[in-house]
Coordinates of C-alpha atoms and ligand atoms in Angstrom, one line a residue:
M1 CA -1.0 -0.8 32.3
T2 CA 0.4 -4.0 34.3
N3 CA -3.2 -5.3 34.3
L4 CA -3.2 -5.2 30.7
V5 CA 0.0 -7.3 30.0
A6 CA -1.3 -9.8 32.6
A7 CA -4.3 -10.1 30.7
L8 CA -2.8 -10.5 27.5
K9 CA -0.2 -13.1 28.9
E10 CA -3.3 -15.3 30.2
I11 CA -4.6 -15.8 26.1
M12 CA -1.6 -16.2 25.0
D13 CA 2.6 -17.4 25.6
S14 CA 4.2 -14.3 27.9
D15 CA 7.6 -14.7 24.7
R16 CA 4.1 -13.4 22.7
V17 CA 3.5 -9.9 24.6
S18 CA 6.3 -7.6 24.6
T19 CA 6.7 -4.4 26.3
G20 CA 10.6 -3.9 25.1
T21 CA 11.2 -0.5 23.7
S22 CA 12.9 -1.8 21.1
I23 CA 9.8 -3.8 19.7
R24 CA 7.6 -1.3 20.3
A25 CA 10.2 1.2 18.3
Q26 CA 9.4 -0.9 15.4
H27 CA 5.7 -0.5 15.6
S28 CA 5.7 2.9 15.9
R29 CA 6.9 4.0 12.6
D30 CA 6.3 3.8 8.9
Y31 CA 8.2 4.7 6.0
S32 CA 6.6 8.2 5.8
Y33 CA 7.0 11.3 7.5
H34 CA 4.4 11.1 10.1
R35 CA 5.5 11.1 13.7
P36 CA 6.2 8.2 15.7
C37 CA 4.3 6.9 18.7
L38 CA 4.7 3.6 20.8
P39 CA 2.5 1.3 21.5
D40 CA 1.7 0.4 25.0
V41 CA 2.4 -3.3 24.1
V42 CA 2.9 -5.5 20.4
V43 CA 1.1 -9.1 20.5
F44 CA 2.3 -11.6 18.2
P45 CA -1.0 -13.6 17.9
E46 CA -1.2 -17.5 16.3
T47 CA -4.5 -18.1 16.1
T48 CA -7.9 -16.5 15.4
E49 CA -9.1 -17.3 18.8
E50 CA -6.5 -15.5 20.0
V51 CA -7.4 -12.3 18.0
S52 CA -11.6 -12.9 19.3
R53 CA -9.8 -12.7 22.8
I54 CA -7.6 -9.6 22.7
L55 CA -10.4 -7.8 20.7
A56 CA -12.8 -8.4 23.7
L57 CA -10.4 -7.6 26.4
A58 CA -9.7 -4.4 24.2
S59 CA -13.0 -4.0 24.4
A60 CA -14.0 -4.3 27.1
E61 CA -11.0 -1.8 28.8
R62 CA -11.3 0.5 25.6
I63 CA -7.8 0.0 24.7
P64 CA -6.9 1.3 21.3
V65 CA -5.7 -1.9 18.8
V66 CA -3.7 -1.0 16.0
P67 CA -3.0 -3.9 13.4
F68 CA 0.2 -4.5 11.5
G69 CA 1.3 -6.1 8.6
Q70 CA 5.0 -5.7 7.4
G71 CA 4.5 -2.2 8.6
S72 CA 5.2 -1.1 5.0
S73 CA 2.2 1.6 4.2
L74 CA 2.7 5.2 3.8
E75 CA 0.3 7.4 5.5
G76 CA 0.9 6.6 8.8
H77 CA -0.8 3.6 8.9
I78 CA 0.1 1.6 11.7
I79 CA 1.6 4.3 13.8
P80 CA -0.6 4.1 17.4
I81 CA -1.2 7.7 17.8
H82 CA -3.3 6.8 20.9
G83 CA -0.9 4.0 22.3
G84 CA -2.4 1.1 23.0
I85 CA -1.8 -2.7 21.5
S86 CA 0.0 -2.8 18.1
L87 CA -1.4 -6.4 16.7
D88 CA 1.4 -7.8 14.5
F89 CA 0.4 -10.9 12.1
G90 CA 4.0 -12.1 11.7
R91 CA 3.3 -15.8 13.1
M92 CA -0.4 -16.1 11.7
N93 CA 1.5 -16.5 8.5
R94 CA -0.1 -20.2 7.0
L95 CA -1.3 -21.1 3.9
I96 CA -4.3 -22.8 4.9
D97 CA -5.7 -24.0 1.3
L98 CA -4.7 -24.5 -1.9
Q99 CA -7.4 -25.1 -5.3
P100 CA -5.4 -24.8 -8.2
H101 CA -8.6 -26.0 -9.9
D102 CA -11.0 -23.6 -8.1
L103 CA -7.6 -20.8 -9.0
T104 CA -8.2 -19.9 -5.6
V105 CA -6.1 -19.9 -2.4
R106 CA -7.0 -19.2 1.5
A107 CA -4.1 -18.1 3.5
Q108 CA -3.6 -16.7 7.1
V109 CA -3.0 -12.5 7.1
G110 CA 0.3 -12.7 8.0
M111 CA 1.8 -14.4 5.1
T112 CA 3.8 -12.0 2.7
R113 CA 3.0 -11.7 -1.0
G114 CA 6.4 -13.1 -1.5
E115 CA 5.7 -16.4 0.3
L116 CA 2.2 -16.7 -1.2
N117 CA 3.9 -17.0 -4.4
R118 CA 6.8 -19.0 -3.6
N119 CA 4.0 -21.8 -2.9
L120 CA 1.6 -21.1 -6.0
G121 CA 4.7 -21.3 -8.5
P122 CA 5.2 -25.1 -8.5
H123 CA 1.8 -25.2 -9.4
G124 CA 2.2 -23.0 -12.8
L125 CA -0.1 -20.0 -10.6
F126 CA 0.4 -16.8 -9.1
F127 CA -1.0 -14.0 -7.1
P128 CA -0.7 -10.8 -9.4
V129 CA -1.3 -7.9 -6.6
D130 CA 2.8 -6.5 -5.9
P131 CA 3.3 -3.6 -4.0
G132 CA 7.1 -2.8 -4.4
A133 CA 7.4 -3.8 -0.6
D134 CA 6.9 -7.8 0.2
A135 CA 4.0 -6.7 2.2
S136 CA 1.5 -8.9 4.2
L137 CA -1.7 -10.1 2.4
G138 CA -3.6 -8.9 5.4
G139 CA -2.2 -5.5 4.9
M140 CA -2.7 -5.7 1.4
A141 CA -6.1 -6.0 1.6
A142 CA -6.9 -3.9 4.3
T143 CA -5.2 -1.4 2.1
N144 CA -6.8 -2.1 -0.9
A145 CA -3.2 -2.2 -2.3
A146 CA -2.5 -2.4 -6.0
G147 CA 1.3 -2.0 -7.9
S148 CA 2.1 -2.6 -11.3
E149 CA 0.3 -5.4 -12.7
A150 CA -2.5 -3.3 -11.2
L151 CA -3.2 -2.3 -14.7
R152 CA -4.6 -5.8 -16.1
Y153 CA -5.5 -7.5 -13.1
G154 CA -6.5 -4.9 -10.9
A155 CA -6.4 -4.3 -7.1
M156 CA -6.8 -6.3 -4.2
R157 CA -10.4 -5.9 -3.6
R158 CA -10.6 -7.7 -7.0
H159 CA -9.2 -10.8 -5.5
V160 CA -10.5 -11.1 -2.1
L161 CA -13.5 -13.6 -2.6
G162 CA -14.0 -14.0 1.0
L163 CA -12.2 -13.8 4.7
E164 CA -12.7 -14.3 7.9
A165 CA -12.5 -11.3 11.0
V166 CA -12.8 -10.4 13.8
V167 CA -14.7 -7.4 15.1
A168 CA -14.7 -4.8 17.6
N169 CA -16.2 -6.9 20.5
G170 CA -14.3 -10.0 19.6
T171 CA -16.8 -11.9 17.6
I172 CA -15.7 -13.3 14.5
I173 CA -17.4 -13.2 11.6
H174 CA -17.2 -14.9 8.2
T175 CA -17.7 -12.9 4.4
G176 CA -18.0 -13.9 0.7
G177 CA -16.7 -17.7 0.0
R178 CA -14.8 -19.3 -3.0
A179 CA -17.0 -19.0 -5.7
L180 CA -15.7 -16.7 -8.3
K181 CA -18.8 -14.2 -7.8
S182 CA -21.3 -13.1 -5.9
S183 CA -24.2 -11.1 -6.0
A184 CA -25.0 -11.9 -2.0
G185 CA -26.7 -8.5 -0.4
Y186 CA -24.2 -6.1 0.7
D187 CA -21.0 -6.7 -0.4
L188 CA -19.1 -7.1 3.2
T189 CA -15.9 -8.3 1.9
G190 CA -15.6 -5.4 -0.3
L191 CA -16.5 -2.8 2.5
L192 CA -13.7 -4.7 4.7
V193 CA -11.0 -4.3 1.8
G194 CA -9.7 -1.3 2.2
S195 CA -10.8 -0.5 5.7
E196 CA -7.1 -0.4 7.0
G197 CA -7.9 -2.0 10.4
T198 CA -10.8 0.4 11.3
L199 CA -13.4 -1.8 10.9
A200 CA -12.7 -5.1 11.9
V201 CA -9.4 -7.1 11.9
I202 CA -9.1 -9.7 9.4
T203 CA -7.8 -13.0 9.8
E204 CA -7.9 -15.2 6.8
L205 CA -8.1 -14.4 3.1
T206 CA -9.6 -16.8 0.1
L207 CA -8.2 -15.2 -2.9
R208 CA -8.7 -15.8 -6.2
I209 CA -5.2 -16.8 -8.1
Y210 CA -4.3 -16.9 -12.1
G211 CA -2.4 -19.3 -14.1
L212 CA 1.6 -18.1 -14.8
P213 CA 1.7 -16.8 -18.7
D214 CA 3.8 -18.8 -21.5
Q215 CA 5.0 -15.7 -22.9
V216 CA 6.5 -12.5 -21.4
V217 CA 8.7 -9.7 -22.7
A218 CA 9.6 -6.0 -20.7
V219 CA 10.4 -3.2 -22.8
H220 CA 12.7 -0.3 -21.6
A221 CA 12.3 2.9 -23.7
T222 CA 12.9 6.8 -22.9
L223 CA 10.8 10.0 -24.2
P224 CA 11.8 13.4 -24.6
N225 CA 9.5 14.5 -21.6
L226 CA 7.3 13.1 -18.8
A227 CA 4.3 14.2 -20.3
A228 CA 5.2 12.0 -23.7
V229 CA 5.6 9.5 -21.2
G230 CA 1.8 9.9 -20.2
E231 CA 0.7 10.1 -23.7
V232 CA 2.2 7.3 -24.8
A233 CA 1.1 5.6 -21.2
G234 CA -2.6 6.6 -22.4
E235 CA -2.0 5.4 -26.0
L236 CA -0.6 1.8 -25.0
T237 CA -3.3 1.3 -22.1
A238 CA -6.0 1.6 -25.0
L239 CA -4.4 -0.4 -27.5
L240 CA -2.6 -3.5 -26.6
P241 CA -4.7 -6.1 -24.4
T242 CA -1.5 -8.1 -23.3
A243 CA -0.4 -5.1 -21.8
T244 CA 0.4 -5.8 -18.1
R245 CA 2.4 -3.2 -17.0
I246 CA 3.0 0.3 -18.2
E247 CA 5.3 2.0 -15.4
L248 CA 6.8 5.9 -15.5
M249 CA 9.7 7.2 -14.0
D250 CA 11.0 10.6 -14.2
S251 CA 14.8 11.3 -14.9
H252 CA 15.4 12.4 -11.2
A253 CA 14.1 8.6 -10.0
I254 CA 16.5 7.2 -13.0
E255 CA 19.2 9.3 -11.6
A256 CA 18.9 8.0 -8.0
V257 CA 18.5 4.4 -8.7
N258 CA 21.7 4.7 -10.7
R259 CA 23.8 6.4 -7.9
I260 CA 22.4 3.8 -5.9
E261 CA 22.5 0.7 -7.5
H262 CA 25.8 2.0 -9.9
T263 CA 23.9 1.4 -12.7
Q264 CA 23.6 3.4 -16.1
Y265 CA 20.3 3.6 -17.4
P266 CA 20.2 7.0 -19.6
S267 CA 18.7 9.7 -17.4
S268 CA 15.4 10.5 -19.0
P269 CA 11.7 10.6 -18.7
T270 CA 11.2 6.6 -18.8
L271 CA 8.6 4.3 -19.9
L272 CA 8.8 0.8 -19.1
L273 CA 6.5 -1.8 -20.4
E274 CA 5.3 -5.2 -19.8
L275 CA 3.5 -7.7 -22.6
S276 CA 2.6 -11.1 -21.3
G277 CA -0.3 -13.9 -22.5
Q278 CA 0.3 -17.4 -24.1
Q279 CA 0.0 -16.5 -27.9
Q280 CA 3.2 -15.0 -29.0
A281 CA 1.8 -13.8 -32.2
A282 CA -0.7 -11.5 -30.2
I283 CA 2.8 -10.3 -28.0
Q284 CA 4.6 -9.7 -31.0
G285 CA 1.9 -7.4 -32.5
D286 CA 1.1 -5.5 -29.4
L287 CA 5.1 -5.3 -28.8
D288 CA 5.2 -3.6 -32.8
T289 CA 2.4 -1.8 -32.1
A290 CA 4.1 -0.6 -29.1
Q291 CA 7.1 0.3 -30.7
E292 CA 5.5 2.5 -33.8
I293 CA 3.9 4.7 -30.9
I294 CA 6.6 5.3 -28.7
A295 CA 8.9 5.9 -31.9
A296 CA 6.2 8.4 -33.3
I297 CA 6.2 10.5 -30.2
G298 CA 9.9 10.8 -30.5
G299 CA 11.3 7.8 -28.0
T300 CA 13.8 5.0 -28.2
V301 CA 13.2 2.1 -27.2
R302 CA 16.2 0.9 -25.6
A303 CA 15.2 -2.5 -25.0
V304 CA 12.9 -5.4 -25.5
V305 CA 13.8 -8.5 -22.8
W306 CA 12.3 -12.0 -23.3
D307 CA 14.4 -13.8 -20.8
A308 CA 13.5 -13.7 -17.7
S309 CA 16.5 -13.1 -15.9
G310 CA 17.3 -10.2 -18.2
R311 CA 13.4 -9.2 -17.4
D312 CA 13.7 -8.8 -13.5
R313 CA 16.9 -6.5 -13.8
L314 CA 15.3 -4.2 -15.9
W315 CA 12.5 -4.3 -13.6
S316 CA 14.3 -4.1 -10.7
I317 CA 15.2 -0.1 -11.7
R318 CA 11.2 0.3 -10.6
H319 CA 11.3 -2.1 -8.1
R320 CA 13.6 -0.5 -6.0
A321 CA 13.3 3.2 -7.3
A322 CA 11.2 4.3 -3.6
L323 CA 13.7 3.2 -1.8
A324 CA 16.9 4.3 -3.8
I325 CA 15.0 7.9 -3.9
M326 CA 15.1 7.5 -0.3
A327 CA 18.4 6.7 0.0
D328 CA 19.8 9.1 -2.5
A329 CA 18.0 12.0 -0.5
R330 CA 19.5 10.7 2.5
T331 CA 15.9 10.8 4.3
S332 CA 13.1 8.2 5.1
R333 CA 11.5 11.1 5.9
H334 CA 9.4 11.5 2.4
V335 CA 5.7 13.3 1.7
S336 CA 4.4 10.8 -0.9
T337 CA 1.5 11.9 -3.2
D338 CA -0.4 8.9 -4.6
V339 CA -3.2 10.5 -7.1
A340 CA -4.8 8.7 -9.5
V341 CA -6.6 10.3 -12.6
P342 CA -8.8 9.4 -15.9
L343 CA -6.1 8.3 -18.5
T344 CA -7.1 11.8 -20.7
E345 CA -6.2 13.6 -17.8
L346 CA -2.8 12.0 -16.9
V347 CA -0.4 14.2 -19.4
G348 CA -2.3 17.5 -17.6
A349 CA -2.0 15.9 -14.2
L350 CA 2.0 14.9 -14.7
D351 CA 2.8 18.7 -16.2
H352 CA 1.0 20.4 -13.6
A353 CA 2.7 18.4 -10.8
Q354 CA 6.2 19.2 -12.4
T355 CA 5.4 22.7 -13.0
T356 CA 3.9 23.0 -8.9
L357 CA 7.8 21.3 -7.7
N358 CA 9.5 24.2 -9.7
Q359 CA 7.2 26.7 -8.0
W360 CA 8.3 25.2 -4.5
G361 CA 11.6 25.0 -5.3
I362 CA 11.6 20.7 -4.4
R363 CA 13.8 18.3 -6.3
G364 CA 11.2 15.9 -5.7
A365 CA 11.1 12.6 -7.6
M366 CA 8.4 10.9 -9.6
V367 CA 7.7 7.2 -10.1
G368 CA 4.2 5.3 -11.5
H369 CA 1.8 3.5 -12.6
A370 CA 1.1 5.1 -15.5
G371 CA -1.6 2.8 -17.2
D372 CA -3.7 3.0 -14.1
G373 CA -3.5 6.7 -14.5
N374 CA -1.6 7.0 -10.5
F375 CA 1.7 8.4 -9.8
H376 CA 3.8 9.3 -6.7
V377 CA 5.8 12.7 -6.3
M378 CA 8.1 12.1 -3.5
L379 CA 9.0 15.1 -1.6
P380 CA 12.0 14.6 0.7
L381 CA 12.1 16.1 4.0
G382 CA 15.3 18.0 5.6
D383 CA 15.7 19.1 9.0
F384 CA 13.8 22.4 8.4
P385 CA 10.2 22.9 9.6
S386 CA 9.5 24.8 6.7
D387 CA 10.4 21.4 4.5
L388 CA 7.4 19.8 5.7
E389 CA 4.9 22.8 5.5
R390 CA 6.3 23.0 2.0
A391 CA 6.1 19.3 0.8
R392 CA 2.1 19.3 1.9
R393 CA 1.4 22.5 0.3
C394 CA 2.7 20.7 -2.6
Q395 CA 1.2 17.3 -2.6
D396 CA -2.2 19.8 -1.4
A397 CA -1.8 21.2 -4.9
I398 CA -1.1 18.0 -6.8
V399 CA -4.3 16.3 -5.1
Q400 CA -6.5 20.0 -5.7
Y401 CA -5.7 19.3 -9.4
A402 CA -6.7 15.2 -9.2
L403 CA -10.2 16.1 -7.5
A404 CA -10.9 19.0 -10.0
H405 CA -10.1 16.5 -13.0
G406 CA -12.2 13.5 -12.2
G407 CA -9.3 11.9 -9.9
T408 CA -8.8 10.4 -6.5
C409 CA -6.4 11.6 -3.6
S410 CA -5.6 7.9 -3.1
G411 CA -5.0 5.4 -6.0
E412 CA -3.8 2.6 -3.9
H413 CA -1.8 3.7 -0.3
G414 CA -5.0 4.5 1.4
I415 CA -5.7 7.3 3.7
G416 CA -4.2 6.2 7.2
M417 CA -3.7 10.2 9.3
G418 CA -2.1 12.0 6.4
K419 CA -5.2 12.0 3.8
I420 CA -8.2 12.3 6.1
S421 CA -8.7 16.0 4.8
A422 CA -8.3 14.9 1.2
L423 CA -11.0 12.1 1.9
R424 CA -13.1 14.7 3.6
Q425 CA -13.2 16.8 0.6
E426 CA -13.2 14.0 -2.2
R427 CA -16.3 12.2 -0.9
G428 CA -18.1 15.3 0.1
A429 CA -21.7 14.5 1.6
A430 CA -21.0 10.9 1.5
Y431 CA -17.8 11.3 3.9
S432 CA -21.0 11.9 6.6
L433 CA -21.5 7.7 5.7
L434 CA -18.4 7.1 6.5
I435 CA -18.5 8.1 9.6
G436 CA -21.9 6.2 10.6
I437 CA -20.1 2.6 8.9
K438 CA -17.2 3.4 11.4
R439 CA -19.6 3.9 14.4
L440 CA -21.7 0.9 13.3
W441 CA -18.8 -1.4 13.2
D442 CA -16.4 0.0 16.2
T443 CA -18.8 1.8 19.1
N444 CA -16.4 2.5 21.1
N445 CA -13.5 3.6 18.1
I446 CA -10.9 1.1 19.5
L447 CA -10.0 -0.2 16.1
N448 CA -6.8 1.5 14.9
P449 CA -8.0 5.3 16.4
G450 CA -7.6 8.4 13.9
K451 CA -7.4 6.8 10.7
V452 CA -9.9 7.2 7.6
V453 CA -12.1 8.7 10.4
A454 CA -11.2 11.7 12.1
A455 CA -11.2 11.5 15.8
D456 CA -13.4 15.3 15.9
A457 CA -15.9 13.7 13.2
L458 CA -17.1 10.9 15.8
N459 CA -16.9 13.1 18.7
D460 CA -15.0 10.6 20.7
P461 CA -14.1 12.7 23.8
L462 CA -11.5 9.7 24.7
L463 CA -9.4 10.3 21.5
E464 CA -10.1 14.4 21.1
G465 CA -6.7 16.1 21.3
G466 CA -5.4 13.1 22.3
G467 CA -7.4 12.0 25.0
F468 CA -7.3 8.9 27.7
F469 CA -4.2 7.2 26.1
K470 CA -1.9 10.3 25.8
E471 CA 0.6 8.9 28.6
A472 CA 1.5 6.6 25.9
L473 CA 2.8 9.0 23.8
R474 CA 6.3 9.0 25.0
E475 CA 8.3 10.7 22.4
K476 CA 11.9 10.9 24.3
D477 CA 11.5 7.5 24.1
L478 CA 11.5 7.2 20.4
P479 CA 14.8 6.3 18.9
K480 CA 15.7 9.4 16.1
N481 CA 14.2 8.7 12.6
P482 CA 16.8 7.4 10.4
Ligands
FAD1 C1 8.8 0.9 -1.0 C2 7.6 0.8 -1.4 C3 7.1 1.0 -2.5 C4 5.4 0.4 -2.3 N1 4.7 0.5 -3.7 C5 3.2 0.3 -3.5 C6 2.4 0.2 -4.7 O1 3.5 -0.5 -5.6 N2 1.5 -0.6 -4.4 C7 0.9 -0.2 -3.5 O2 -0.2 -0.3 -2.9 N3 1.5 0.1 -2.3 C8 2.6 0.1 -2.0 N4 3.5 0.4 -1.2 C9 2.7 0.9 0.0 C10 2.5 -0.8 1.0 O3 3.2 -1.7 0.7 C11 1.0 -1.4 1.1 O4 -0.1 -0.4 1.6 C12 1.0 -2.4 1.3 O5 -0.6 -3.1 1.3 C13 0.9 -2.2 3.1 O6 1.1 -3.5 3.3 P1 1.4 -3.9 5.3 O7 2.0 -5.7 5.4 O8 3.0 -3.4 5.3 O9 0.8 -3.3 5.9 P2 1.0 -2.6 7.3 O10 1.6 -1.3 7.0 O11 1.4 -3.5 8.5 O12 -0.5 -2.0 7.1 C14 -1.0 -1.3 6.4 C15 -2.9 -0.8 7.3 O13 -3.3 -2.3 7.3 C16 -3.5 -3.0 8.3 N5 -4.0 -3.9 8.7 C17 -2.8 -4.7 8.7 N6 -2.9 -6.2 8.8 C18 -4.5 -5.6 9.0 C19 -5.4 -7.0 9.6 N7 -5.0 -8.2 8.9 N8 -6.6 -6.8 9.3 C20 -6.8 -5.4 9.3 N9 -6.1 -4.3 9.5 C21 -4.9 -4.7 8.9 C22 -2.6 -1.6 9.6 O14 -3.7 -1.5 10.6 C23 -2.8 -0.4 8.2 O15 -4.0 0.7 8.6 C24 4.9 0.3 -0.9 C25 5.6 0.7 0.1 C26 6.8 0.9 0.1 C27 7.9 0.8 1.3

């Protein structure tokens, strides 16, 4: 351990190599219910060359490396369950090259989406992938993040044109490029997007960007029940070409926002819609259609908002929902589901989730990207060990329903350590290909071990049952969960 720290300090300035308990604790947990674990050391590289040397060292010494962006992921992704090095990209946050006429930008992975958009705005451009947190571009690529605007623009994988990455032994590779499309052989860029730091460490991204729309309107509607929100969402998605966002919140989520943000939105199942484009007439046509569809099912349009600050106020209900739900439940310890189902299955899936919550007597709150058939049930955990058991059973029932109806266990959050068994089930026989891919890219299983592919599936004697790095798990040193 002393040797490791000394070797890292030869690679970078010593103030960028930290073994302090508070820094390690910040890198030990995410927003989920998963038990925190301390890394042995946290490093803050500034260049790809430094990352390459760190990985070469880790590879030679067989030390686990866990890439860390903003730590906002929700399935234990960044928890160093076998100790080792937490690789924090906060200082690799430069915009490298903006090409407005090509609609591309190249940036280091530590830049957050907010910073990127502040750089793009003056050029009349923006990057549309918007997970609720101000996540890093690297974390977003590694989880194939989506968010509310994925309805129109798609998730991260659609926007990463090329990337620079460092593979487990320290070799620097480049995939893709600046062209807007490519059919050049196996899609390594697409493979690394969504790989959660388990195959390689991404250091730079070339991203597709877009012109800001001239006209935007937001609509706030309440519906008689959650199933009606699902039904309307399906119709609007099919019928409105200008729809950018179609989001749902159940009444528990609205009540949590009202209590925490001191707002007074009606406590009903809620649909938030955004239409955008360059043509006012096209948007107005879609707006009229939306209002008809909402009225036909017994819903009420509460507000139609054209001005930017009014829209921001309205959307803040949705953007703040997850944190408000946690604050309202007085615990950040939540099990969160992330299923996505085909649009025609959304009503059934919402109905089933509601019934499941009632059966287990859990007061969960629901929010979701309804236009994508993706919704999250947030299940708060109390102080009893049985709370986790009940929440996990409830989560499992929701996942089983989604899988039985053509859906997926994860629409956007990824697998981390919390959804490995669901992924195994979802992939079936193809799961062995995932194991093969992991072995090929990361022979010694040092890259974010225990995530996406379980240690037992890799038959890794070092990691099974806590293994070689067990001394890194020092529970008594950890600060208590907030
Ligand atoms: C309130 C809230 C709302 C959210 N809403 C959404 C949402 O709407 N949509 C959505 O998709 N997600 C959402 N999320 C989840 C989260 O924001 C995303 O998963 C995001 O992409 C994580 O980015 P990050 O920078 O925090 O990554 P981290 O949490 O730091 O890391 C995530 C994963 O990526 C890996 N990683 C990080 N950087 C690199 C790198 N450079 N190279 C290789 N691997 C790397 C890590 O090892 C880890 O496995 C939400 C989270 C919160 C807390």
